Amino acid sequence: MIFDTPAGANPTDRMKVLGKPLDRYEGHLKTTGTASYAYEWQDVAPGFAYGYILGAAIAKGRITSIDTRDAERAPGVVGVVTYLNAGKPGVGKFYVQKMLAAPEVDHYHQPVAVVVAETFEQARAAAALVRVDYQRTAGRFDLHAQNGSAPVPPEGEFGGPNEKQVGDFAKAFAAAPVKVDETYTVPDQAHAMMEPHASIAKWDGDRVTCWTSIQQMNWGTRDLGLILGIPKQNVHLISPYIGGGFGGKGTVQIDLALAAIAARVVKRPVKIALQRPIMFNTTIHRPKTIQRVQLGAGRDGRLTAIGHDSLSGNLAGGRTEPTVTSTRTLYAGANRLTRMRLATLDLAEGNAMRAPGEAPGLMALEVAMDELAEKLKMDPIELRVVNDTQVDPENPSKPFSTRAFVRCLREGAERFGWDKRRSKPGTVRDGQWLIGMGMAGAIRGGKIAKAGARARLDRHGTVTIETDMTDIGTGSYTVVQQTAAEMMGVAPDRIVVKLGDSTFPETPGSGGQQGAPSVTAGVYAACLKLRETVAQRLGFNTADVDFADGQVRSGNRSAKLADAAKDGDLVVEDLMEFAKLADQFQQQTFGAHFVEVAVDAYTGEVRVRRMLAVCAAGRILNAKTARSQVIGGMVMGVGAALMEEMAIDKRFGFFVNHDLAGYEVPVHADIPHLDAFFIDEVDPTISPVKAKGVGELGLTGVAPAVANAIYNATGVRVREYPITLEKHLDALPALT
């Protein structure tokens, strides 16, 4: 099915099931411990052995010798895999990291060996017996050292142009009566998901089946095939439950690649889970950015010049962190310059982490907007309102499909009590606490991609939906169930949902905030075909038929839905493909975040007191799961603002705090009750379901809202994240 014109009225508009705050489809399985995650499958690969990865002890250089003899003789050891017996693993299309040092070492903890044994403990013990000698060479670990020399790389497949100019930025900025020109730094950040990267691999001839934790099946089969040197059709991935990913499990990581390689070498199924201390230096992360934002405005607050220059670093051949993405579309302004430069660093690969680009980019832009509002003596919300635009600022002939940004700002201000905020910083106190309010705008692309589904109706009236979409804790099962129930006119409990199998019809998976709108569009297409098949089987006119309450009706005649399958299951498959609407409309989601903080005037400790998010993201498919996504993003934003930083040892080139003991993330005591509100809107240009994603919108804008609230509380502007107490303690106003 091709979606090439804006959607009109269709069965999803009834909203009898869609939009309702239904409980999670798989919730009881997870709360009772009966949902099998990747490492927990026990009976799928009899006789599996355990793999344990040994990481490189240097960050740059090469292996000069590797002695595995003692490890191979250790109790229970089945084999030891190194570059000497692993073949020549390839590289996938999305990540540039090499899964095995061979013998060059590209970064610290890059795998140098996989020890395979009968038990995990035996594999771990034997790994300590592997002797590796290295020749260390000088590495590049300091992003600041390349701030003046890193080039603008060629445009890649993702993130848009790395340099774009509209109008004459330099002239307009020089002439602007009010200016902001500041630099902001966002550190390296870790995904730190609850479930570690884990996989089981089993070979049958030249075909491999893997039970794994991966977000995007289509990329996974492609990339594992490239790494193993086999056709993607020979790769079968199974991933029905994922304990968090945040983009860190987008495609093949070392657990999956090395489980498959090791299983091929030892000729037995192999199970690998990455130990926490190795994850941060071997898997991908959000890379550090140094961002210069230049804003020029008239006395009325209208932006005349917008400049955003960003530097990030990566392994050779890696991607930029597309921090300027949001700057290109959020505010009006005739003269614009956005540029991304890329340094080569010998650290673990920087790549997609929840809202790549927008999340760290807004951590700079939205603080700069706050600084501009202060210089103008203008309310931060009013500054954003006067710079709203209903067309793409870089391409005025391209309107936004929907843009409820101002509604988000106004609704949020009213709900949060923004009128009680004092504009002069450091003037509101509660005992020893300095109190402040801050806000920031939010934007995230409304992406969508080709998606398919298979629908099966049985004689009991049960509809089974199969699609390779994954659920990383986002509610994919539930919105698929609701879409199918709405389309087929049955109660949700008559829908069975099967996800996370690469043999099912293809979707883009969980990533880029496109999972829910894409998969529900695919389910819509499959169910529409099933409706036509049912109507024909029952002898109805397919152009005039209604599905409701388990019945099929046309005119004065009705029949049970189940009757259509009394002689055998009806099975159909279809996919939704998208034509040129994305070229005609700028499709985005919008939001506004509001925060109240308290800062201890003696210690500088920051406490978040209240938070509110107001979001506009098309039709909300499930009010409960959507809220969960947004408040989860808000928690993550607090971490980005106040805690999260992967600290680099610049002498030896590794992330020092490489586990959950040293990498700080928010806990329950850090987070107050969070409010999330959704603007009532639909976007008919996205899909027939008229819904957009919301999972990453809940994060973008949160950290700068916290930062702006801290400034309002203290009068101290910190431009280096995270905002830890030593960065403002000496400058806090004195208590009187």
XYZ file of C-alpha atoms in Angstrom:
736
model
C 0.000 0.000 0.000
C 1.353 3.424 -0.898
C 0.602 6.471 1.221
C 0.937 9.451 -1.114
C -1.908 11.817 -0.203
C -2.935 13.164 3.215
C -5.187 10.769 5.084
C -8.918 11.268 5.153
C -11.484 9.653 7.441
C -10.778 5.981 8.125
C -11.478 3.323 10.795
C -8.728 4.562 13.131
C -10.671 7.806 13.629
C -13.294 6.025 15.712
C -10.846 5.950 18.629
C -12.769 3.270 20.486
C -9.513 1.501 21.341
C -6.761 3.741 20.012
C -5.759 6.514 22.371
C -7.074 4.733 25.447
C -4.672 4.260 28.375
C -4.619 0.465 28.138
C -2.222 -1.523 30.274
C 0.848 -2.908 28.582
C 0.106 -5.940 26.407
C 3.126 -7.831 27.787
C 3.096 -6.210 31.222
C 2.089 -9.321 33.143
C 4.920 -11.303 31.550
C 7.485 -8.755 32.645
C 6.125 -8.249 36.139
C 5.993 -12.015 36.740
C 9.434 -12.676 35.291
C 8.143 -14.894 32.501
C 9.225 -12.696 29.582
C 12.455 -14.195 28.229
C 15.184 -11.660 27.561
C 18.152 -12.470 25.347
C 20.340 -14.078 27.997
C 17.497 -16.006 29.596
C 16.609 -18.450 26.818
C 17.497 -21.889 28.213
C 16.048 -24.447 25.816
C 16.582 -22.931 22.376
C 20.197 -24.035 21.899
C 20.947 -27.213 23.858
C 24.554 -27.604 24.854
C 25.450 -23.942 24.644
C 28.730 -22.735 26.042
C 29.537 -19.367 27.608
C 31.717 -16.702 26.041
C 33.700 -14.114 27.966
C 35.269 -11.156 26.174
C 38.769 -9.953 27.005
C 39.261 -6.292 26.122
C 42.424 -4.567 24.988
C 44.570 -3.056 27.738
C 45.711 -0.204 25.492
C 43.785 2.416 23.534
C 45.945 2.603 20.425
C 48.582 0.330 18.948
C 48.783 -3.298 17.957
C 48.988 -6.774 19.389
C 52.560 -8.080 19.065
C 51.842 -11.511 20.528
C 48.938 -13.388 22.047
C 49.368 -16.632 23.994
C 46.178 -18.585 24.693
C 47.741 -21.932 25.658
C 47.185 -21.669 29.414
C 43.615 -20.526 28.864
C 42.916 -23.399 26.491
C 44.118 -25.899 29.118
C 41.987 -24.381 31.875
C 39.043 -26.392 33.274
C 35.932 -26.367 31.097
C 37.397 -24.312 28.247
C 36.016 -25.199 24.831
C 38.127 -22.786 22.811
C 39.647 -19.327 22.608
C 38.817 -17.075 19.678
C 41.220 -14.359 18.511
C 41.986 -12.695 15.209
C 44.256 -15.668 14.481
C 41.344 -18.128 14.147
C 38.260 -15.932 13.704
C 38.647 -15.391 9.993
C 38.439 -11.801 8.846
C 35.254 -10.267 10.275
C 33.749 -7.516 8.183
C 32.161 -4.237 9.270
C 28.464 -3.352 9.210
C 26.962 -0.365 7.433
C 25.903 1.740 10.408
C 28.765 1.329 12.912
C 32.414 1.674 11.900
C 33.824 -0.121 14.927
C 35.695 -3.364 14.340
C 34.489 -6.216 16.505
C 37.952 -7.718 17.091
C 41.455 -6.261 17.316
C 43.141 -7.807 14.307
C 45.945 -7.112 15.335
C 45.555 -3.318 15.290
C 43.908 -1.902 18.399
C 41.560 1.009 17.660
C 40.345 1.834 21.163
C 40.570 0.706 24.766
C 38.744 -2.537 25.593
C 38.341 -3.408 21.917
C 37.929 -7.213 22.075
C 41.159 -9.157 21.662
C 39.841 -12.594 22.628
C 36.686 -14.513 23.447
C 37.162 -17.392 25.867
C 34.461 -20.062 25.517
C 33.831 -22.531 28.351
C 31.178 -24.774 29.836
C 30.287 -22.196 32.492
C 30.493 -18.434 32.754
C 32.806 -18.689 35.758
C 35.201 -20.981 33.895
C 35.290 -18.641 30.922
C 35.948 -15.642 33.151
C 38.720 -17.386 35.044
C 40.392 -18.612 31.873
C 40.281 -15.124 30.332
C 42.740 -14.024 33.004
C 45.215 -16.604 31.646
C 45.376 -15.129 28.144
C 48.697 -13.342 27.712
C 48.725 -10.398 25.329
C 51.688 -8.180 24.496
C 51.113 -4.817 22.854
C 53.045 -2.101 21.117
C 51.434 1.109 22.268
C 51.313 4.124 19.951
C 50.205 7.687 20.590
C 46.474 8.251 20.467
C 44.079 11.179 20.162
C 41.779 11.451 23.163
C 41.220 15.179 23.732
C 38.467 16.830 21.677
C 39.521 20.316 22.773
C 42.969 19.808 21.238
C 41.369 19.639 17.777
C 38.880 22.465 18.232
C 40.625 24.725 15.748
C 41.733 22.132 13.225
C 38.967 19.554 12.768
C 37.421 19.665 9.288
C 33.828 19.719 8.080
C 33.335 16.146 6.820
C 31.429 15.167 3.668
C 27.678 14.798 4.124
C 26.671 11.323 5.300
C 23.508 9.295 5.112
C 22.128 10.654 8.378
C 21.995 14.046 10.053
C 21.590 16.313 7.042
C 24.236 18.637 5.585
C 27.261 19.253 7.775
C 27.394 22.876 6.649
C 24.492 25.037 5.517
C 24.208 28.799 5.015
C 21.088 30.794 4.240
C 21.387 34.535 3.666
C 24.420 36.431 4.990
C 24.945 35.337 8.562
C 28.189 37.222 9.218
C 26.790 40.559 8.063
C 23.492 40.132 9.909
C 25.197 39.068 13.139
C 27.599 41.996 13.029
C 24.693 44.406 12.541
C 22.386 42.943 15.198
C 21.759 45.333 18.131
C 21.515 42.448 20.606
C 23.842 39.457 20.457
C 24.684 36.208 22.217
C 27.952 34.459 21.385
C 28.720 31.634 23.770
C 30.262 28.158 23.814
C 28.639 25.168 25.497
C 30.047 21.691 26.100
C 28.127 18.441 26.451
C 30.250 15.490 27.625
C 30.369 11.910 26.420
C 27.318 10.059 27.743
C 26.516 6.351 28.133
C 23.252 4.587 27.327
C 23.454 2.687 30.631
C 20.364 0.602 29.901
C 19.202 -1.946 32.500
C 19.623 -5.028 30.330
C 23.224 -5.554 29.222
C 24.069 -6.386 25.632
C 23.518 -10.142 25.366
C 23.195 -12.794 22.649
C 23.001 -16.525 22.004
C 24.193 -17.772 18.608
C 23.542 -21.173 17.032
C 24.668 -22.363 13.597
C 22.859 -24.826 11.355
C 25.125 -25.330 8.374
C 25.683 -21.910 6.828
C 22.742 -20.325 8.623
C 22.893 -18.677 12.032
C 20.065 -18.060 14.492
C 20.611 -15.567 17.283
C 18.523 -14.719 20.318
C 19.663 -11.212 21.029
C 18.874 -7.750 22.357
C 18.702 -5.532 19.297
C 16.400 -2.694 18.287
C 16.355 -2.885 14.486
C 15.987 -6.291 12.882
C 16.483 -5.188 9.288
C 19.772 -3.464 10.083
C 20.783 -6.370 12.309
C 20.430 -9.064 9.655
C 22.181 -6.840 7.126
C 25.094 -5.938 9.378
C 25.621 -9.370 10.902
C 25.656 -10.815 7.399
C 28.358 -8.316 6.392
C 30.405 -9.052 9.510
C 30.162 -12.834 9.062
C 30.466 -12.770 5.279
C 27.145 -14.522 4.658
C 23.917 -13.387 2.954
C 21.490 -11.546 5.226
C 18.921 -14.211 4.308
C 21.071 -16.676 6.272
C 20.727 -14.620 9.456
C 17.737 -15.165 11.751
C 17.403 -12.794 14.709
C 14.938 -13.209 17.566
C 14.419 -10.374 20.043
C 10.906 -10.287 21.517
C 11.800 -8.446 24.743
C 14.477 -5.802 25.239
C 15.379 -4.283 28.573
C 16.128 -0.813 27.272
C 18.303 0.372 24.442
C 18.190 4.188 23.950
C 19.805 3.642 20.537
C 22.724 1.663 21.968
C 21.321 -1.578 20.569
C 20.324 -0.179 17.190
C 22.205 -2.809 15.248
C 25.007 -5.342 15.758
C 27.265 -4.817 18.754
C 30.150 -7.015 19.916
C 28.023 -9.439 21.933
C 26.080 -10.522 18.851
C 28.993 -10.485 16.430
C 31.357 -12.380 18.706
C 28.747 -14.896 19.859
C 28.169 -15.796 16.201
C 31.890 -15.867 15.380
C 32.735 -17.913 18.461
C 29.911 -20.375 17.811
C 31.226 -20.910 14.292
C 34.772 -21.501 15.566
C 33.944 -23.905 18.438
C 31.038 -25.514 16.557
C 28.661 -25.126 19.489
C 26.011 -22.589 20.437
C 27.577 -19.739 22.410
C 26.009 -17.317 24.875
C 27.613 -13.944 25.638
C 26.569 -11.092 27.912
C 28.801 -8.070 28.151
C 30.074 -7.502 31.649
C 29.239 -3.973 32.814
C 32.857 -2.720 33.115
C 33.509 -3.459 29.438
C 30.318 -1.978 27.990
C 31.224 1.712 28.122
C 34.525 1.351 26.254
C 33.380 -1.183 23.669
C 29.847 -0.228 22.663
C 28.701 3.085 21.220
C 27.959 6.232 23.226
C 26.796 9.818 22.761
C 29.980 11.705 21.860
C 31.155 14.887 23.490
C 30.357 18.129 21.668
C 31.746 21.651 21.842
C 29.110 24.019 20.492
C 29.309 27.708 19.729
C 25.930 29.409 19.375
C 25.627 32.930 17.972
C 22.265 34.688 18.038
C 21.577 38.169 16.738
C 18.231 39.879 17.285
C 16.465 43.184 16.963
C 15.193 45.050 20.000
C 11.819 43.401 19.423
C 13.402 39.966 19.926
C 13.121 38.827 16.321
C 16.124 36.775 15.316
C 18.073 38.209 12.409
C 21.091 35.879 12.629
C 21.343 32.282 13.858
C 24.714 30.551 13.972
C 25.519 27.144 15.418
C 28.979 25.605 15.046
C 29.544 22.186 16.602
C 32.560 19.924 17.033
C 32.389 16.223 17.865
C 34.892 13.385 17.596
C 34.810 9.790 16.449
C 36.777 6.856 15.184
C 38.101 7.273 11.655
C 35.161 7.027 9.264
C 32.588 7.616 11.995
C 29.680 10.066 12.015
C 29.230 13.550 13.374
C 26.861 14.200 16.254
C 24.186 16.203 14.348
C 23.662 18.857 17.010
C 22.604 21.580 14.566
C 19.557 19.616 13.364
C 17.139 21.371 15.697
C 18.679 24.787 15.074
C 17.898 24.442 11.387
C 14.134 24.149 11.967
C 13.058 25.455 15.372
C 13.074 29.247 14.951
C 12.570 31.786 12.175
C 15.496 33.918 11.046
C 16.553 35.043 7.599
C 20.315 34.670 8.006
C 21.601 31.316 9.183
C 24.829 29.343 9.404
C 25.035 25.834 10.810
C 28.212 23.772 10.682
C 29.439 20.480 12.124
C 33.100 19.579 12.310
C 34.513 16.148 13.079
C 37.727 15.276 14.887
C 39.299 11.828 14.761
C 39.541 10.311 18.242
C 40.841 6.934 19.367
C 37.943 6.290 21.722
C 34.999 3.908 21.473
C 32.608 4.849 18.684
C 30.242 7.764 19.101
C 26.856 7.099 17.547
C 23.097 7.180 18.085
C 21.799 7.796 21.594
C 18.237 8.848 22.307
C 17.429 11.883 20.129
C 20.901 12.057 18.557
C 21.583 15.625 17.539
C 18.501 17.263 18.987
C 19.131 16.346 22.630
C 22.679 17.761 22.923
C 21.994 20.490 20.352
C 19.137 21.953 22.354
C 21.341 21.818 25.457
C 23.206 24.682 23.785
C 20.584 26.462 21.663
C 17.910 26.696 24.352
C 20.321 28.091 26.921
C 21.497 30.634 24.360
C 17.850 31.613 23.819
C 17.502 32.109 27.584
C 20.585 34.315 27.582
C 19.176 36.333 24.677
C 15.871 36.809 26.486
C 17.727 38.180 29.493
C 19.677 40.664 27.378
C 16.436 41.786 25.752
C 14.687 41.960 29.146
C 12.061 39.770 27.528
C 10.145 36.769 28.860
C 11.757 33.564 27.493
C 8.380 32.279 26.311
C 7.549 35.507 24.473
C 10.948 35.409 22.761
C 10.136 31.973 21.393
C 6.639 32.991 20.371
C 7.808 35.973 18.294
C 10.281 33.686 16.511
C 7.762 30.994 15.677
C 7.360 30.015 12.045
C 4.863 27.912 10.153
C 7.308 27.203 7.322
C 10.742 25.629 7.186
C 13.143 28.513 7.936
C 15.629 27.193 5.371
C 12.954 26.531 2.742
C 9.969 28.882 3.134
C 8.011 27.103 0.379
C 7.818 24.019 2.609
C 5.198 24.347 5.383
C 5.212 22.359 8.587
C 2.636 19.578 8.431
C 1.550 20.575 11.934
C 3.309 22.922 14.311
C 1.679 23.438 17.688
C 4.808 24.866 19.289
C 3.160 28.052 20.520
C 0.256 26.043 21.914
C 2.769 23.937 23.866
C 4.414 27.071 25.231
C 1.141 28.734 26.242
C -0.433 25.609 27.669
C 2.714 24.825 29.636
C 3.023 28.323 31.015
C -0.539 28.262 32.293
C -0.312 24.785 33.801
C 3.054 25.415 35.443
C 2.261 28.821 36.886
C 4.933 30.593 34.858
C 3.415 33.971 35.701
C 4.738 33.535 39.254
C 8.332 33.338 38.037
C 10.556 36.272 38.943
C 12.709 37.372 36.058
C 15.546 38.663 38.251
C 17.765 35.682 39.178
C 18.614 34.779 42.752
C 15.692 36.608 44.352
C 13.413 33.769 45.494
C 14.372 31.862 48.626
C 12.951 29.156 50.801
C 15.159 29.121 53.868
C 18.640 28.158 52.699
C 17.352 27.159 49.246
C 17.479 29.400 46.196
C 14.411 28.782 44.016
C 14.221 29.188 40.263
C 12.076 28.371 37.256
C 13.294 27.588 33.754
C 11.885 26.414 30.469
C 13.022 25.306 27.035
C 11.479 24.425 23.714
C 11.629 20.924 22.280
C 11.673 19.548 18.760
C 12.289 16.130 17.244
C 11.841 14.939 13.688
C 8.565 13.183 12.847
C 10.194 10.347 10.951
C 8.428 7.407 9.370
C 9.598 4.532 7.167
C 8.313 1.574 5.179
C 6.761 -1.038 7.446
C 4.942 -4.324 6.935
C 2.782 -6.701 8.942
C 1.058 -10.071 8.623
C -2.510 -10.527 9.883
C -4.177 -13.868 10.567
C -7.855 -14.427 11.435
C -8.794 -17.798 12.925
C -12.170 -19.489 13.412
C -12.410 -18.207 16.988
C -12.346 -14.615 15.798
C -8.825 -14.031 17.069
C -6.522 -11.868 14.971
C -2.780 -12.473 15.185
C -0.385 -9.753 14.045
C 3.220 -10.582 13.171
C 5.847 -7.928 12.453
C 9.578 -7.663 13.111
C 9.057 -4.469 15.150
C 10.759 -4.554 18.550
C 9.671 -3.315 21.963
C 12.451 -1.710 24.010
C 10.086 -0.864 26.835
C 8.200 1.670 24.734
C 4.840 -0.077 24.380
C 5.139 -1.370 20.800
C 3.136 -4.486 21.613
C 0.327 -2.398 23.014
C -0.045 0.131 20.202
C 0.064 -2.685 17.629
C -2.694 -4.448 19.565
C -4.788 -1.282 19.753
C -4.381 -0.469 16.063
C -5.412 -3.965 15.007
C -8.367 -3.990 17.409
C -9.567 -0.630 16.074
C -9.232 -1.712 12.470
C -10.926 -5.097 12.906
C -13.662 -3.934 15.267
C -12.822 -6.354 18.065
C -11.882 -6.054 21.719
C -8.126 -5.803 22.422
C -8.122 -9.249 24.038
C -8.983 -10.731 20.626
C -5.631 -9.546 19.268
C -2.428 -11.584 19.593
C 0.779 -9.694 18.859
C 4.084 -11.280 17.893
C 7.143 -9.044 17.540
C 10.900 -9.218 17.326
C 11.544 -11.946 14.762
C 13.442 -11.153 11.573
C 11.361 -13.671 9.613
C 8.291 -11.494 10.171
C 7.444 -8.627 7.784
C 9.995 -5.842 7.942
C 9.734 -2.527 9.783
C 12.335 0.128 10.644
C 12.304 -1.170 14.228
C 12.779 0.903 17.359
C 14.884 3.921 16.546
C 14.703 7.549 15.527
C 11.281 8.010 17.136
C 9.789 6.341 14.059
C 8.830 2.927 15.449
C 5.251 3.510 16.591
C 4.019 5.580 13.617
C 5.703 3.242 11.143
C 4.585 -0.098 12.564
C 1.013 1.055 13.135
C 0.890 2.175 9.510
C 2.039 -1.303 8.483
C -0.592 -2.891 10.718
C -3.190 -0.567 9.191
C -2.240 -1.785 5.696
C -2.369 -5.465 6.686
C -5.682 -5.066 8.499
C -7.205 -3.166 5.580
C -6.319 -6.089 3.331
C -7.737 -8.521 5.904
C -10.974 -6.514 6.027
C -11.287 -6.784 2.243
C -10.601 -10.527 2.361
C -13.156 -11.042 5.137
C -15.803 -9.016 3.293
C -15.273 -11.026 0.127
C -15.391 -14.322 2.015
C -18.683 -13.304 3.659
C -20.152 -11.968 0.421
C -20.225 -8.281 1.386
C -19.557 -5.269 -0.771
C -16.036 -4.316 0.255
C -16.720 -0.634 -0.408
C -19.566 -0.452 2.122
C -18.790 -2.584 5.144
C -18.376 -1.882 8.840
C -16.399 -3.859 11.418
C -17.522 -3.408 15.018
C -18.095 -5.492 18.138
C -16.827 -8.645 16.454
C -19.424 -8.259 13.696
C -19.219 -7.417 10.013
C -22.120 -5.319 8.748
C -23.294 -3.953 5.434
C -26.754 -2.497 4.999
C -29.268 -4.681 6.867
C -27.037 -7.739 6.874
C -24.454 -8.767 9.464
C -22.241 -11.740 10.246
C -19.722 -12.714 12.880
C -16.136 -11.867 12.016
C -15.132 -15.403 13.014
C -17.431 -16.902 10.367
C -15.069 -15.715 7.643
C -12.440 -18.193 8.895
C -14.677 -21.158 9.702
C -13.171 -23.132 6.806
C -9.585 -22.187 7.615
C -7.441 -19.295 8.742
C -7.343 -16.183 6.613
C -3.775 -14.882 6.290
C -2.768 -11.673 4.542
C 0.360 -9.553 4.445
C 0.938 -5.998 3.328
C 3.238 -3.074 3.902
C 2.889 0.662 3.978
C 5.217 2.590 1.719
C 5.557 6.352 1.819
C 5.813 8.556 -1.233
C 6.634 12.258 -1.381
C 4.670 13.882 1.439
C 7.843 14.242 3.504
C 9.282 16.287 0.632
C 6.230 18.541 0.582
C 5.928 19.088 4.339
C 8.372 19.642 7.180
C 7.270 16.920 9.613
C 8.324 17.472 13.224
C 7.117 16.999 16.774
C 7.184 19.883 19.242
C 7.114 20.430 22.960
C 7.890 22.718 25.869
C 9.539 21.740 29.144
C 9.158 23.575 32.458
C 11.283 23.019 35.564
C 11.482 24.378 39.094
C 14.671 23.775 41.049
C 16.043 24.525 44.462
C 19.763 25.162 44.960
C 21.309 24.953 48.420
C 22.955 28.326 49.030
C 25.619 26.727 51.242
C 26.566 23.613 49.257
C 25.389 24.295 45.699
C 23.363 21.074 45.695
C 20.564 21.112 43.123
C 17.146 19.598 43.767
C 14.518 19.348 41.072
C 11.150 20.249 42.600
C 8.657 20.199 39.720
C 8.673 19.339 36.045
C 6.105 19.595 33.261
C 6.259 18.571 29.619
C 3.688 19.640 27.046
C 3.993 17.736 23.771
C 2.470 17.873 20.304
C 3.089 14.618 18.464
C 0.078 13.872 16.308
C -2.494 11.335 17.441
C -1.557 9.790 20.766
C -1.953 6.031 20.361
C -2.004 5.166 24.069
C -2.192 7.889 26.692
C -0.509 5.732 29.344
C 2.460 4.421 27.345
C 3.002 7.838 25.738
C 3.157 9.493 29.150
C 5.599 6.818 30.310
C 7.845 7.591 27.362
C 7.794 11.304 28.052
C 8.447 11.094 31.781
C 11.223 8.594 31.101
C 12.806 11.154 28.800
C 12.405 13.799 31.482
C 14.295 11.633 33.972
C 17.017 11.101 31.397
C 17.167 14.859 30.841
C 17.742 15.464 34.540
C 20.651 13.048 34.356
C 22.114 14.868 31.353
C 21.769 18.218 33.085
C 23.123 17.328 36.504
C 25.013 14.031 36.562
C 26.001 12.200 33.411
C 29.582 12.399 32.176
C 31.940 9.731 30.934
C 35.272 10.959 32.229
C 38.265 10.401 29.934
C 41.763 9.539 31.080
C 43.562 11.579 28.434
C 46.896 9.903 29.157
C 45.794 6.346 28.402
C 42.626 6.946 26.406
C 39.700 5.330 28.163
C 36.504 6.156 29.994
C 37.380 5.888 33.663
C 33.896 5.593 35.165
C 32.949 2.678 32.924
C 30.242 1.016 34.990
C 27.112 1.896 36.944
C 29.103 2.382 40.138
C 30.918 5.388 38.715
C 28.568 6.697 36.040
C 25.868 8.686 37.786
C 22.228 8.506 36.674
C 19.108 9.718 38.519
C 17.484 7.483 41.103
C 14.022 7.706 42.656
C 15.130 10.185 45.326
C 16.324 12.606 42.636
C 13.025 12.816 40.756
C 9.789 14.486 41.887
C 6.349 13.753 40.470
C 6.418 14.536 36.763
C 3.545 15.898 34.700
C 3.081 15.332 30.975
C 0.324 16.787 28.850
C -0.434 16.194 25.159
C -1.844 18.733 22.732
C -4.847 17.328 20.874
C -3.796 17.111 17.226
C -3.536 14.701 14.314
C -1.143 14.797 11.372
C -2.780 13.435 8.207
C 0.465 13.793 6.227
C 2.309 11.178 8.296
C 0.203 8.063 7.777
C -3.426 6.901 7.813
C -3.082 6.518 11.597
C -2.053 10.213 11.821
C 0.357 9.585 14.710
C 3.961 10.615 15.266
C 6.559 9.268 17.656
C 7.008 10.778 21.092
C 9.756 8.801 22.871
C 12.621 11.155 22.046
C 10.613 14.382 22.221
C 10.290 13.707 25.943
C 14.058 14.133 26.290
C 14.882 17.032 23.975
C 14.744 20.335 25.807
C 14.744 18.912 29.332
C 18.400 19.501 30.227
C 18.450 23.151 29.096
C 15.209 23.775 31.002
C 16.991 22.518 34.136
C 20.023 24.665 33.330
C 17.861 27.744 32.838
C 16.058 27.092 36.114
C 19.389 26.873 37.948
C 20.406 30.226 36.503
C 17.099 31.761 37.525
C 17.660 30.435 41.045
C 21.288 31.510 41.428
C 22.245 34.090 38.815
C 25.203 31.858 37.907
C 25.328 30.693 34.281
C 27.047 27.336 33.786
C 27.699 26.397 30.160
C 29.497 23.130 30.765
C 27.348 20.073 31.400
C 26.722 18.396 33.745
C 26.005 21.249 36.135
C 27.717 19.895 39.224
C 27.975 21.952 42.372
C 31.682 22.903 42.060
C 30.890 24.772 38.827
C 28.757 27.399 40.558
C 29.483 27.063 44.271
C 31.968 29.943 44.548
C 29.668 32.333 42.705
C 26.425 31.677 44.590
C 24.790 34.724 46.184
C 25.529 35.178 49.846
C 22.865 34.404 52.390
C 21.780 37.388 54.445
